PDB file of C-alpha atoms in Angstrom:
ATOM      1  CA  MET A   1      -0.051   0.249  -0.197  1.00 64.00           C
ATOM      2  CA  GLU A   2       2.740   2.383   0.760  1.00 65.00           C
ATOM      3  CA  ASN A   3       4.277   1.838  -2.793  1.00 60.00           C
ATOM      4  CA  PHE A   4       1.035   2.760  -4.374  1.00 65.00           C
ATOM      5  CA  ILE A   5       0.018   5.685  -2.365  1.00 71.00           C
ATOM      6  CA  PHE A   6       3.874   6.715  -3.204  1.00 63.00           C
ATOM      7  CA  SER A   7       3.206   6.065  -7.032  1.00 61.00           C
ATOM      8  CA  VAL A   8      -0.010   7.845  -6.938  1.00 67.00           C
ATOM      9  CA  ASN A   9       1.807  11.074  -4.831  1.00 69.00           C
ATOM     10  CA  VAL A  10       4.188  11.010  -8.279  1.00 63.00           C
ATOM     11  CA  THR A  11       2.002  10.458 -11.059  1.00 64.00           C
ATOM     12  CA  ILE A  12      -1.806  12.129 -10.582  1.00 74.00           C
ATOM     13  CA  PRO A  13       0.069  15.567  -9.693  1.00 78.00           C
ATOM     14  CA  ILE A  14       1.732  15.406 -12.838  1.00 74.00           C
ATOM     15  CA  PHE A  15      -1.854  14.626 -14.488  1.00 75.00           C
ATOM     16  CA  LEU A  16      -3.504  16.894 -12.880  1.00 84.00           C
ATOM     17  CA  VAL A  17      -0.970  19.933 -13.963  1.00 85.00           C
ATOM     18  CA  MET A  18      -1.742  18.665 -17.530  1.00 81.00           C
ATOM     19  CA  VAL A  19      -5.587  18.998 -16.699  1.00 87.00           C
ATOM     20  CA  LEU A  20      -4.703  22.268 -15.394  1.00 92.00           C
ATOM     21  CA  GLY A  21      -3.082  23.318 -18.907  1.00 90.00           C
ATOM     22  CA  TRP A  22      -6.174  21.629 -20.971  1.00 89.00           C
ATOM     23  CA  GLY A  23      -8.585  23.877 -18.425  1.00 92.00           C
ATOM     24  CA  LEU A  24      -6.673  26.994 -19.196  1.00 93.00           C
ATOM     25  CA  LYS A  25      -6.924  26.559 -22.998  1.00 91.00           C
ATOM     26  CA  GLN A  26     -10.570  25.689 -22.599  1.00 90.00           C
ATOM     27  CA  SER A  27     -11.406  29.147 -20.351  1.00 93.00           C
ATOM     28  CA  GLY A  28      -9.261  31.441 -23.120  1.00 90.00           C
ATOM     29  CA  MET A  29      -6.414  32.116 -21.166  1.00 92.00           C
ATOM     30  CA  LEU A  30      -4.038  30.219 -23.061  1.00 91.00           C
ATOM     31  CA  ASN A  31      -4.068  30.059 -26.901  1.00 90.00           C
ATOM     32  CA  ASP A  32      -2.467  28.323 -29.548  1.00 85.00           C
ATOM     33  CA  ASN A  33       0.526  30.833 -29.892  1.00 90.00           C
ATOM     34  CA  PHE A  34       1.099  30.564 -26.340  1.00 90.00           C
ATOM     35  CA  VAL A  35       1.448  26.597 -26.630  1.00 85.00           C
ATOM     36  CA  THR A  36       3.766  27.207 -29.876  1.00 83.00           C
ATOM     37  CA  VAL A  37       6.209  29.299 -28.109  1.00 89.00           C
ATOM     38  CA  ALA A  38       6.406  27.244 -24.742  1.00 88.00           C
ATOM     39  CA  ASN A  39       7.423  24.171 -26.661  1.00 81.00           C
ATOM     40  CA  LYS A  40      10.142  26.083 -28.526  1.00 84.00           C
ATOM     41  CA  PHE A  41      11.164  27.837 -25.380  1.00 90.00           C
ATOM     42  CA  ASN A  42      10.911  24.406 -23.392  1.00 85.00           C
ATOM     43  CA  PHE A  43      12.802  22.305 -26.159  1.00 82.00           C
ATOM     44  CA  GLN A  44      15.756  24.955 -26.557  1.00 88.00           C
ATOM     45  CA  VAL A  45      16.053  26.080 -22.998  1.00 91.00           C
ATOM     46  CA  THR A  46      14.279  24.446 -19.828  1.00 89.00           C
ATOM     47  CA  LEU A  47      14.904  20.982 -20.687  1.00 82.00           C
ATOM     48  CA  PRO A  48      18.237  21.556 -21.614  1.00 88.00           C
ATOM     49  CA  ALA A  49      19.094  23.133 -18.680  1.00 90.00           C
ATOM     50  CA  LEU A  50      17.435  20.254 -16.313  1.00 84.00           C
ATOM     51  CA  LEU A  51      19.500  17.464 -18.175  1.00 81.00           C
ATOM     52  CA  PHE A  52      22.833  19.421 -17.588  1.00 88.00           C
ATOM     53  CA  ARG A  53      21.687  20.129 -14.434  1.00 86.00           C
ATOM     54  CA  ASP A  54      20.671  16.696 -13.346  1.00 76.00           C
ATOM     55  CA  ILE A  55      24.287  15.031 -14.989  1.00 80.00           C
ATOM     56  CA  SER A  56      26.785  17.567 -14.204  1.00 84.00           C
ATOM     57  CA  SER A  57      25.754  17.461 -10.192  1.00 80.00           C
ATOM     58  CA  VAL A  58      26.747  13.853 -10.388  1.00 74.00           C
ATOM     59  CA  ASP A  59      30.772  12.685  -9.680  1.00 76.00           C
ATOM     60  CA  ILE A  60      30.359  10.388 -12.673  1.00 74.00           C
ATOM     61  CA  ARG A  61      33.614   9.017 -12.176  1.00 77.00           C
ATOM     62  CA  ALA A  62      33.360   7.793  -8.820  1.00 74.00           C
ATOM     63  CA  VAL A  63      30.199   5.783  -9.364  1.00 72.00           C
ATOM     64  CA  PHE A  64      30.738   4.597 -12.820  1.00 79.00           C
ATOM     65  CA  ASP A  65      29.621   1.087 -13.633  1.00 82.00           C
ATOM     66  CA  LEU A  66      30.431   0.144 -17.094  1.00 86.00           C
ATOM     67  CA  GLN A  67      28.474  -3.282 -17.222  1.00 91.00           C
ATOM     68  CA  TYR A  68      25.513  -1.478 -16.104  1.00 90.00           C
ATOM     69  CA  VAL A  69      25.757   1.832 -18.041  1.00 90.00           C
ATOM     70  CA  LEU A  70      26.112  -0.842 -21.296  1.00 93.00           C
ATOM     71  CA  PHE A  71      23.366  -3.010 -20.171  1.00 94.00           C
ATOM     72  CA  CYS A  72      20.846   0.206 -20.115  1.00 92.00           C
ATOM     73  CA  ALA A  73      22.076   1.291 -23.580  1.00 93.00           C
ATOM     74  CA  LEU A  74      21.813  -1.922 -25.101  1.00 95.00           C
ATOM     75  CA  ALA A  75      18.302  -2.420 -23.647  1.00 94.00           C
ATOM     76  CA  SER A  76      16.972   1.025 -24.474  1.00 93.00           C
ATOM     77  CA  SER A  77      18.492   0.496 -28.551  1.00 94.00           C
ATOM     78  CA  VAL A  78      16.694  -3.279 -28.327  1.00 94.00           C
ATOM     79  CA  CYS A  79      13.855  -1.640 -27.400  1.00 94.00           C
ATOM     80  CA  PHE A  80      13.479   1.257 -29.663  1.00 94.00           C
ATOM     81  CA  TRP A  81      14.657  -0.882 -32.999  1.00 95.00           C
ATOM     82  CA  ALA A  82      11.952  -3.883 -32.032  1.00 95.00           C
ATOM     83  CA  VAL A  83       9.183  -0.915 -31.698  1.00 94.00           C
ATOM     84  CA  TRP A  84      10.188   0.395 -35.024  1.00 94.00           C
ATOM     85  CA  GLY A  85      10.410  -2.736 -36.769  1.00 93.00           C
ATOM     86  CA  GLY A  86       6.811  -3.819 -35.782  1.00 92.00           C
ATOM     87  CA  VAL A  87       5.308  -0.459 -36.139  1.00 92.00           C
ATOM     88  CA  LYS A  88       6.578  -0.755 -39.795  1.00 88.00           C
ATOM     89  CA  LEU A  89       4.732  -3.833 -40.009  1.00 88.00           C
ATOM     90  CA  PHE A  90       1.688  -3.337 -38.368  1.00 86.00           C
ATOM     91  CA  LEU A  91       0.965   0.461 -38.593  1.00 86.00           C
ATOM     92  CA  LYS A  92      -0.565   1.173 -41.870  1.00 80.00           C
ATOM     93  CA  ASP A  93      -1.028   4.759 -41.322  1.00 80.00           C
ATOM     94  CA  ARG A  94       2.571   6.258 -41.683  1.00 80.00           C
ATOM     95  CA  SER A  95       1.842   9.644 -40.361  1.00 80.00           C
ATOM     96  CA  MET A  96       1.436   8.320 -36.654  1.00 89.00           C
ATOM     97  CA  ARG A  97       4.455   6.161 -36.974  1.00 90.00           C
ATOM     98  CA  GLY A  98       7.605   8.654 -35.802  1.00 91.00           C
ATOM     99  CA  ALA A  99       5.217   9.514 -32.665  1.00 91.00           C
ATOM    100  CA  PHE A 100       4.422   5.811 -31.802  1.00 94.00           C
ATOM    101  CA  VAL A 101       7.640   5.004 -31.795  1.00 94.00           C
ATOM    102  CA  GLN A 102       8.847   7.593 -30.015  1.00 93.00           C
ATOM    103  CA  ALA A 103       6.168   7.552 -27.100  1.00 93.00           C
ATOM    104  CA  SER A 104       6.640   3.722 -26.997  1.00 93.00           C
ATOM    105  CA  PHE A 105       9.980   3.545 -26.144  1.00 91.00           C
ATOM    106  CA  ARG A 106      11.243   6.787 -24.363  1.00 90.00           C
ATOM    107  CA  SER A 107      10.971   6.941 -20.685  1.00 87.00           C
ATOM    108  CA  SER A 108      10.543  10.305 -18.094  1.00 80.00           C
ATOM    109  CA  ALA A 109      13.762   8.851 -16.853  1.00 74.00           C
ATOM    110  CA  ALA A 110      15.032  11.875 -15.687  1.00 65.00           C
ATOM    111  CA  VAL A 111      12.319  13.555 -13.956  1.00 60.00           C
ATOM    112  CA  MET A 112      10.161  10.912 -12.651  1.00 63.00           C
ATOM    113  CA  GLY A 113      12.735   8.130 -12.516  1.00 63.00           C
ATOM    114  CA  LEU A 114      15.030   9.632 -10.401  1.00 60.00           C
ATOM    115  CA  ALA A 115      12.176  10.719  -7.642  1.00 58.00           C
ATOM    116  CA  PHE A 116      11.399   6.910  -7.659  1.00 63.00           C
ATOM    117  CA  ILE A 117      14.672   5.746  -6.594  1.00 65.00           C
ATOM    118  CA  GLN A 118      15.463   8.185  -4.114  1.00 59.00           C
ATOM    119  CA  ASN A 119      12.062   7.635  -2.818  1.00 60.00           C
ATOM    120  CA  ILE A 120      13.378   4.312  -2.132  1.00 63.00           C
ATOM    121  CA  TYR A 121      17.088   4.361  -1.404  1.00 63.00           C
ATOM    122  CA  GLY A 122      17.768   8.098  -0.791  1.00 60.00           C
ATOM    123  CA  GLN A 123      20.246   9.632  -2.352  1.00 58.00           C
ATOM    124  CA  SER A 124      20.905   7.872  -5.483  1.00 59.00           C
ATOM    125  CA  ALA A 125      24.224   6.725  -7.426  1.00 60.00           C
ATOM    126  CA  MET A 126      22.664   4.405  -9.903  1.00 66.00           C
ATOM    127  CA  GLY A 127      19.677   7.111 -10.893  1.00 70.00           C
ATOM    128  CA  PRO A 128      21.943   9.462 -12.824  1.00 69.00           C
ATOM    129  CA  LEU A 129      24.028   6.213 -14.465  1.00 77.00           C
ATOM    130  CA  MET A 130      21.118   5.100 -15.946  1.00 81.00           C
ATOM    131  CA  ILE A 131      20.544   8.473 -17.630  1.00 76.00           C
ATOM    132  CA  VAL A 132      23.899   8.714 -18.810  1.00 78.00           C
ATOM    133  CA  GLY A 133      23.495   4.998 -20.675  1.00 84.00           C
ATOM    134  CA  ALA A 134      19.636   5.484 -21.710  1.00 86.00           C
ATOM    135  CA  VAL A 135      18.681   9.069 -22.132  1.00 81.00           C
ATOM    136  CA  PRO A 136      21.357  10.410 -24.679  1.00 83.00           C
ATOM    137  CA  LEU A 137      20.254   7.416 -26.875  1.00 88.00           C
ATOM    138  CA  TYR A 138      16.501   8.283 -26.047  1.00 88.00           C
ATOM    139  CA  ASN A 139      17.136  11.616 -27.659  1.00 84.00           C
ATOM    140  CA  ILE A 140      19.139  10.466 -30.647  1.00 87.00           C
ATOM    141  CA  TYR A 141      16.483   7.592 -31.618  1.00 91.00           C
ATOM    142  CA  SER A 142      13.870  10.057 -31.322  1.00 90.00           C
ATOM    143  CA  VAL A 143      15.501  12.547 -33.942  1.00 87.00           C
ATOM    144  CA  VAL A 144      16.145   9.625 -36.412  1.00 88.00           C
ATOM    145  CA  VAL A 145      12.588   8.026 -36.306  1.00 90.00           C
ATOM    146  CA  LEU A 146      10.842  11.580 -36.249  1.00 88.00           C
ATOM    147  CA  THR A 147      13.233  12.600 -39.161  1.00 85.00           C
ATOM    148  CA  PHE A 148      12.537   9.446 -41.193  1.00 85.00           C
ATOM    149  CA  GLU A 149       8.728   9.357 -40.474  1.00 83.00           C
ATOM    150  CA  GLY A 150       8.096  13.066 -40.354  1.00 73.00           C
ATOM    151  CA  GLU A 151       5.904  14.747 -42.842  1.00 66.00           C
ATOM    152  CA  GLN A 152       9.016  17.287 -43.875  1.00 60.00           C
ATOM    153  CA  SER A 153      11.287  14.320 -45.094  1.00 57.00           C
ATOM    154  CA  ARG A 154       8.440  12.057 -46.335  1.00 58.00           C
ATOM    155  CA  ASN A 155       9.610  12.463 -50.062  1.00 61.00           C
ATOM    156  CA  ALA A 156      13.047  12.795 -49.620  1.00 61.00           C
ATOM    157  CA  ASP A 157      15.509  10.206 -50.691  1.00 68.00           C
ATOM    158  CA  LYS A 158      17.298   7.883 -48.198  1.00 68.00           C
ATOM    159  CA  LYS A 159      20.585   9.919 -48.411  1.00 75.00           C
ATOM    160  CA  GLU A 160      18.864  13.058 -47.669  1.00 77.00           C
ATOM    161  CA  LYS A 161      16.967  11.506 -44.609  1.00 75.00           C
ATOM    162  CA  ILE A 162      20.223  10.617 -43.303  1.00 79.00           C
ATOM    163  CA  ARG A 163      22.104  13.872 -43.802  1.00 82.00           C
ATOM    164  CA  GLU A 164      19.053  15.343 -42.106  1.00 78.00           C
ATOM    165  CA  ALA A 165      18.811  12.980 -39.435  1.00 79.00           C
ATOM    166  CA  CYS A 166      22.707  13.552 -38.779  1.00 83.00           C
ATOM    167  CA  ILE A 167      22.287  17.287 -38.468  1.00 84.00           C
ATOM    168  CA  ASN A 168      19.399  17.448 -36.449  1.00 80.00           C
ATOM    169  CA  ILE A 169      21.460  15.196 -33.825  1.00 82.00           C
ATOM    170  CA  LEU A 170      24.385  17.635 -33.814  1.00 84.00           C
ATOM    171  CA  LYS A 171      21.820  20.341 -33.227  1.00 83.00           C
ATOM    172  CA  ASN A 172      19.871  18.951 -30.897  1.00 82.00           C
ATOM    173  CA  PRO A 173      19.713  20.679 -27.995  1.00 86.00           C
ATOM    174  CA  ILE A 174      19.021  18.455 -25.552  1.00 81.00           C
ATOM    175  CA  ILE A 175      21.590  16.056 -26.855  1.00 82.00           C
ATOM    176  CA  ILE A 176      23.788  18.814 -26.451  1.00 89.00           C
ATOM    177  CA  SER A 177      23.112  19.502 -23.026  1.00 89.00           C
ATOM    178  CA  ILE A 178      23.714  15.651 -21.810  1.00 83.00           C
ATOM    179  CA  PHE A 179      27.334  15.726 -23.259  1.00 87.00           C
ATOM    180  CA  LEU A 180      28.110  19.100 -21.776  1.00 92.00           C
ATOM    181  CA  GLY A 181      26.727  17.565 -18.378  1.00 88.00           C
ATOM    182  CA  LEU A 182      28.866  14.359 -18.748  1.00 85.00           C
ATOM    183  CA  LEU A 183      31.823  16.190 -19.693  1.00 90.00           C
ATOM    184  CA  ALA A 184      31.436  19.052 -16.785  1.00 90.00           C
ATOM    185  CA  SER A 185      30.830  16.111 -14.408  1.00 86.00           C
ATOM    186  CA  LEU A 186      33.915  13.983 -15.916  1.00 85.00           C
ATOM    187  CA  CYS A 187      36.076  16.972 -15.544  1.00 88.00           C
ATOM    188  CA  ARG A 188      34.626  17.983 -12.011  1.00 85.00           C
ATOM    189  CA  ILE A 189      34.164  21.349 -12.920  1.00 88.00           C
ATOM    190  CA  GLN A 190      32.594  23.523  -9.891  1.00 87.00           C
ATOM    191  CA  PHE A 191      30.430  26.101 -11.074  1.00 89.00           C
ATOM    192  CA  PRO A 192      30.004  29.613  -9.169  1.00 91.00           C
ATOM    193  CA  VAL A 193      27.485  29.624  -6.940  1.00 91.00           C
ATOM    194  CA  LEU A 194      25.712  32.409  -9.550  1.00 92.00           C
ATOM    195  CA  VAL A 195      25.838  30.050 -12.239  1.00 91.00           C
ATOM    196  CA  ASP A 196      24.598  27.319 -10.241  1.00 91.00           C
ATOM    197  CA  LYS A 197      21.492  29.053  -9.186  1.00 93.00           C
ATOM    198  CA  THR A 198      20.611  30.296 -12.457  1.00 94.00           C
ATOM    199  CA  ILE A 199      20.635  27.065 -14.080  1.00 92.00           C
ATOM    200  CA  ASN A 200      18.322  25.502 -11.233  1.00 91.00           C
ATOM    201  CA  SER A 201      16.147  28.283 -11.477  1.00 93.00           C
ATOM    202  CA  ILE A 202      15.924  27.626 -15.184  1.00 92.00           C
ATOM    203  CA  SER A 203      15.673  24.063 -14.583  1.00 87.00           C
ATOM    204  CA  GLN A 204      12.731  24.064 -12.520  1.00 86.00           C
ATOM    205  CA  MET A 205      10.588  25.697 -15.126  1.00 88.00           C
ATOM    206  CA  ALA A 206      11.402  22.316 -17.412  1.00 83.00           C
ATOM    207  CA  THR A 207       8.636  19.955 -15.873  1.00 78.00           C
ATOM    208  CA  PRO A 208       5.821  22.263 -15.268  1.00 84.00           C
ATOM    209  CA  LEU A 209       5.966  24.316 -18.285  1.00 87.00           C
ATOM    210  CA  ALA A 210       6.236  21.355 -20.169  1.00 81.00           C
ATOM    211  CA  LEU A 211       2.830  19.943 -18.719  1.00 81.00           C
ATOM    212  CA  ILE A 212       1.168  22.574 -18.931  1.00 89.00           C
ATOM    213  CA  THR A 213       1.677  23.267 -22.595  1.00 85.00           C
ATOM    214  CA  LEU A 214       1.080  19.607 -23.304  1.00 77.00           C
ATOM    215  CA  GLY A 215      -2.384  20.027 -21.485  1.00 83.00           C
ATOM    216  CA  ALA A 216      -3.131  23.158 -23.118  1.00 86.00           C
ATOM    217  CA  GLY A 217      -2.119  21.268 -26.768  1.00 79.00           C
ATOM    218  CA  PHE A 218      -3.935  18.205 -25.944  1.00 77.00           C
ATOM    219  CA  GLU A 219      -7.006  18.029 -28.522  1.00 73.00           C
ATOM    220  CA  GLY A 220      -9.569  15.516 -26.805  1.00 71.00           C
ATOM    221  CA  ARG A 221     -11.699  14.710 -29.902  1.00 72.00           C
ATOM    222  CA  LYS A 222      -8.557  14.009 -32.042  1.00 73.00           C
ATOM    223  CA  ALA A 223      -7.505  12.018 -29.154  1.00 73.00           C
ATOM    224  CA  LEU A 224     -10.273   9.955 -29.091  1.00 73.00           C
ATOM    225  CA  ALA A 225     -10.123   9.163 -32.580  1.00 76.00           C
ATOM    226  CA  LYS A 226      -6.738   7.540 -32.083  1.00 85.00           C
ATOM    227  CA  MET A 227      -7.394   5.716 -29.077  1.00 89.00           C
ATOM    228  CA  LYS A 228      -6.173   2.274 -30.205  1.00 91.00           C
ATOM    229  CA  PRO A 229      -2.567   3.241 -31.146  1.00 92.00           C
ATOM    230  CA  THR A 230      -2.598   5.063 -27.617  1.00 92.00           C
ATOM    231  CA  LEU A 231      -3.560   1.564 -25.720  1.00 94.00           C
ATOM    232  CA  ALA A 232      -1.047   0.011 -28.151  1.00 94.00           C
ATOM    233  CA  ALA A 233       1.800   2.309 -26.922  1.00 94.00           C
ATOM    234  CA  SER A 234       0.828   2.694 -23.711  1.00 94.00           C
ATOM    235  CA  MET A 235       0.865  -1.225 -23.167  1.00 95.00           C
ATOM    236  CA  ILE A 236       4.522  -1.403 -25.011  1.00 95.00           C
ATOM    237  CA  LYS A 237       5.798   1.444 -22.714  1.00 94.00           C
ATOM    238  CA  LEU A 238       4.090   0.222 -19.539  1.00 94.00           C
ATOM    239  CA  VAL A 239       4.030  -3.608 -19.726  1.00 95.00           C
ATOM    240  CA  VAL A 240       5.621  -5.344 -22.416  1.00 95.00           C
ATOM    241  CA  GLN A 241       9.138  -3.476 -22.209  1.00 95.00           C
ATOM    242  CA  PRO A 242       9.573  -4.557 -18.580  1.00 94.00           C
ATOM    243  CA  LEU A 243       8.193  -7.940 -19.047  1.00 94.00           C
ATOM    244  CA  ALA A 244      10.999  -8.505 -21.831  1.00 94.00           C
ATOM    245  CA  VAL A 245      13.989  -6.946 -20.300  1.00 94.00           C
ATOM    246  CA  LEU A 246      13.751  -7.802 -16.812  1.00 94.00           C
ATOM    247  CA  PRO A 247      14.481 -11.316 -16.755  1.00 94.00           C
ATOM    248  CA  LEU A 248      17.707 -10.784 -18.399  1.00 95.00           C
ATOM    249  CA  ALA A 249      18.566  -8.082 -15.811  1.00 93.00           C
ATOM    250  CA  LEU A 250      18.165 -10.328 -13.240  1.00 93.00           C
ATOM    251  CA  ALA A 251      19.889 -13.116 -14.901  1.00 93.00           C
ATOM    252  CA  LEU A 252      22.779 -10.856 -15.083  1.00 92.00           C
ATOM    253  CA  GLY A 253      22.458 -10.317 -11.311  1.00 90.00           C
ATOM    254  CA  PHE A 254      21.654  -6.810 -11.285  1.00 89.00           C
ATOM    255  CA  ASP A 255      19.323  -6.230  -8.335  1.00 84.00           C
ATOM    256  CA  GLY A 256      18.638  -3.218  -5.293  1.00 80.00           C
ATOM    257  CA  GLU A 257      18.839   0.416  -6.590  1.00 79.00           C
ATOM    258  CA  LYS A 258      20.419  -1.078 -10.076  1.00 84.00           C
ATOM    259  CA  LEU A 259      17.392  -2.514 -10.923  1.00 87.00           C
ATOM    260  CA  ILE A 260      14.780  -0.134  -9.617  1.00 84.00           C
ATOM    261  CA  GLY A 261      16.842   2.102 -12.411  1.00 85.00           C
ATOM    262  CA  ILE A 262      16.050  -0.590 -14.960  1.00 90.00           C
ATOM    263  CA  LEU A 263      12.788  -0.802 -14.153  1.00 89.00           C
ATOM    264  CA  ILE A 264      12.444   3.215 -14.249  1.00 85.00           C
ATOM    265  CA  MET A 265      13.876   3.256 -17.413  1.00 88.00           C
ATOM    266  CA  LEU A 266      11.590   0.742 -19.142  1.00 91.00           C
ATOM    267  CA  ALA A 267       8.067   0.822 -17.263  1.00 90.00           C
ATOM    268  CA  SER A 268       8.079   4.849 -16.411  1.00 85.00           C
ATOM    269  CA  PRO A 269       5.462   6.904 -18.397  1.00 85.00           C
ATOM    270  CA  THR A 270       5.980   8.817 -21.721  1.00 89.00           C
ATOM    271  CA  THR A 271       8.038  11.710 -21.082  1.00 83.00           C
ATOM    272  CA  PRO A 272       6.430  15.242 -21.870  1.00 79.00           C
ATOM    273  CA  SER A 273       9.692  16.029 -24.274  1.00 78.00           C
ATOM    274  CA  CYS A 274       8.518  13.463 -26.542  1.00 86.00           C
ATOM    275  CA  TYR A 275       5.575  15.592 -27.186  1.00 82.00           C
ATOM    276  CA  ILE A 276       7.923  19.053 -27.309  1.00 78.00           C
ATOM    277  CA  MET A 277      10.410  16.790 -30.249  1.00 82.00           C
ATOM    278  CA  ALA A 278       6.833  15.822 -32.298  1.00 85.00           C
ATOM    279  CA  LYS A 279       5.769  19.007 -32.521  1.00 80.00           C
ATOM    280  CA  ASN A 280       8.916  20.628 -33.350  1.00 77.00           C
ATOM    281  CA  MET A 281       9.684  17.963 -35.994  1.00 80.00           C
ATOM    282  CA  GLY A 282       6.588  17.963 -38.010  1.00 80.00           C
ATOM    283  CA  ASN A 283       5.030  14.398 -36.374  1.00 87.00           C
ATOM    284  CA  ASP A 284       1.778  13.561 -34.461  1.00 86.00           C
ATOM    285  CA  GLY A 285       1.783  15.856 -31.664  1.00 84.00           C
ATOM    286  CA  THR A 286      -2.036  14.696 -30.640  1.00 86.00           C
ATOM    287  CA  LEU A 287      -1.017  11.108 -30.856  1.00 90.00           C
ATOM    288  CA  THR A 288       2.316  11.978 -28.786  1.00 89.00           C
ATOM    289  CA  ALA A 289       0.321  13.904 -26.099  1.00 85.00           C
ATOM    290  CA  SER A 290      -2.407  11.054 -25.775  1.00 89.00           C
ATOM    291  CA  ILE A 291       0.018   8.770 -25.118  1.00 91.00           C
ATOM    292  CA  VAL A 292       1.989  11.004 -22.527  1.00 86.00           C
ATOM    293  CA  VAL A 293      -1.480  11.692 -20.779  1.00 84.00           C
ATOM    294  CA  VAL A 294      -2.571   7.766 -20.784  1.00 88.00           C
ATOM    295  CA  THR A 295       0.877   6.487 -19.380  1.00 88.00           C
ATOM    296  CA  THR A 296       1.082   9.018 -17.019  1.00 81.00           C
ATOM    297  CA  LEU A 297      -2.540   8.134 -15.634  1.00 80.00           C
ATOM    298  CA  LEU A 298      -1.791   4.235 -15.616  1.00 85.00           C
ATOM    299  CA  ALA A 299       1.455   4.202 -14.290  1.00 81.00           C
ATOM    300  CA  SER A 300       0.811   4.354 -10.862  1.00 75.00           C
ATOM    301  CA  PHE A 301      -0.820   1.218 -11.239  1.00 83.00           C
ATOM    302  CA  THR A 302       1.456  -0.729 -13.608  1.00 88.00           C
ATOM    303  CA  LEU A 303       4.839   0.426 -11.480  1.00 81.00           C
ATOM    304  CA  THR A 304       3.395  -0.211  -8.371  1.00 79.00           C
ATOM    305  CA  GLY A 305       2.770  -3.605  -9.612  1.00 84.00           C
ATOM    306  CA  TRP A 306       6.276  -4.015 -10.859  1.00 86.00           C
ATOM    307  CA  ILE A 307       7.709  -2.910  -7.640  1.00 81.00           C
ATOM    308  CA  PHE A 308       5.484  -5.084  -5.358  1.00 80.00           C
ATOM    309  CA  LEU A 309       6.645  -8.271  -7.850  1.00 84.00           C
ATOM    310  CA  LEU A 310       9.931  -7.255  -7.252  1.00 83.00           C
ATOM    311  CA  LYS A 311       9.847  -6.883  -3.936  1.00 79.00           C
ATOM    312  CA  THR A 312       8.119 -10.267  -3.035  1.00 80.00           C
ATOM    313  CA  MET A 313      10.724 -12.087  -5.449  1.00 82.00           C
ATOM    314  CA  GLY A 314      13.555 -10.402  -3.061  1.00 78.00           C
ATOM    315  CA  CYS A 315      15.310  -8.756  -5.740  1.00 78.00           C
ATOM    316  CA  ILE A 316      15.193  -5.161  -4.115  1.00 72.00           C
TER     317      ILE A 316
END
């Protein structure tokens, strides 16, 4: 019951902030121009600041575990390519493919993940390592699939798509911020208090503003028309991925904090930044927003079930 209450306290407030954004849009306080500008601001400023802060503040060299980082990277890669391959076979509507793939494999590891780990184990050392192993690949793979499946490159040849994907990866502010944060951590750079407080202030805006704009941009009627792919993506995100990968993690001897980190990487809700990237790269924002909302609502139940199962098995 304690884990269930904790999960509800983490996920339901996030869901309610989305509802607030939707309500403000319906009341006329927010408009489409606000959503467009706020999405761009989040993508280019607040989310990069958040990831840079989270990674640069951890002494990566002191806690580095190569096997764990490689497992997180490999698991993320396998999930991505498996989902994309399945989508090519079973999802006939090409306009949905990029959004479906991104939202199916990409977790809210940096925001909700660390909160779960710290609630169970206190100060987390493995959480940031999971972020290092998975989050850069989340963003690189998202850029790739959104570029190849997006409307803007629909008629481009393969070489042009590869070139565009490489350019998008190199100039993606989220990817840049992750590697800058990793560099700052490895070099153990100590920023002046003035700089730290500025970065922290900008970072604190990222999650609430992303949720507000996601809710404000949520189109209920259009989302209902896409409920089948929404539920399919949510099932992949919250149930299928952990069911496929956790047995391998257990076989390799991961337990405790490491296993919880892997669980969060696989089974936490779809991150709101999926919506921001999908909108900014000409993909289906309505489907993405719908998947984020549904996975956030359901995660309090599914994550609680996974944690209860792992505790019962004596793995955490």
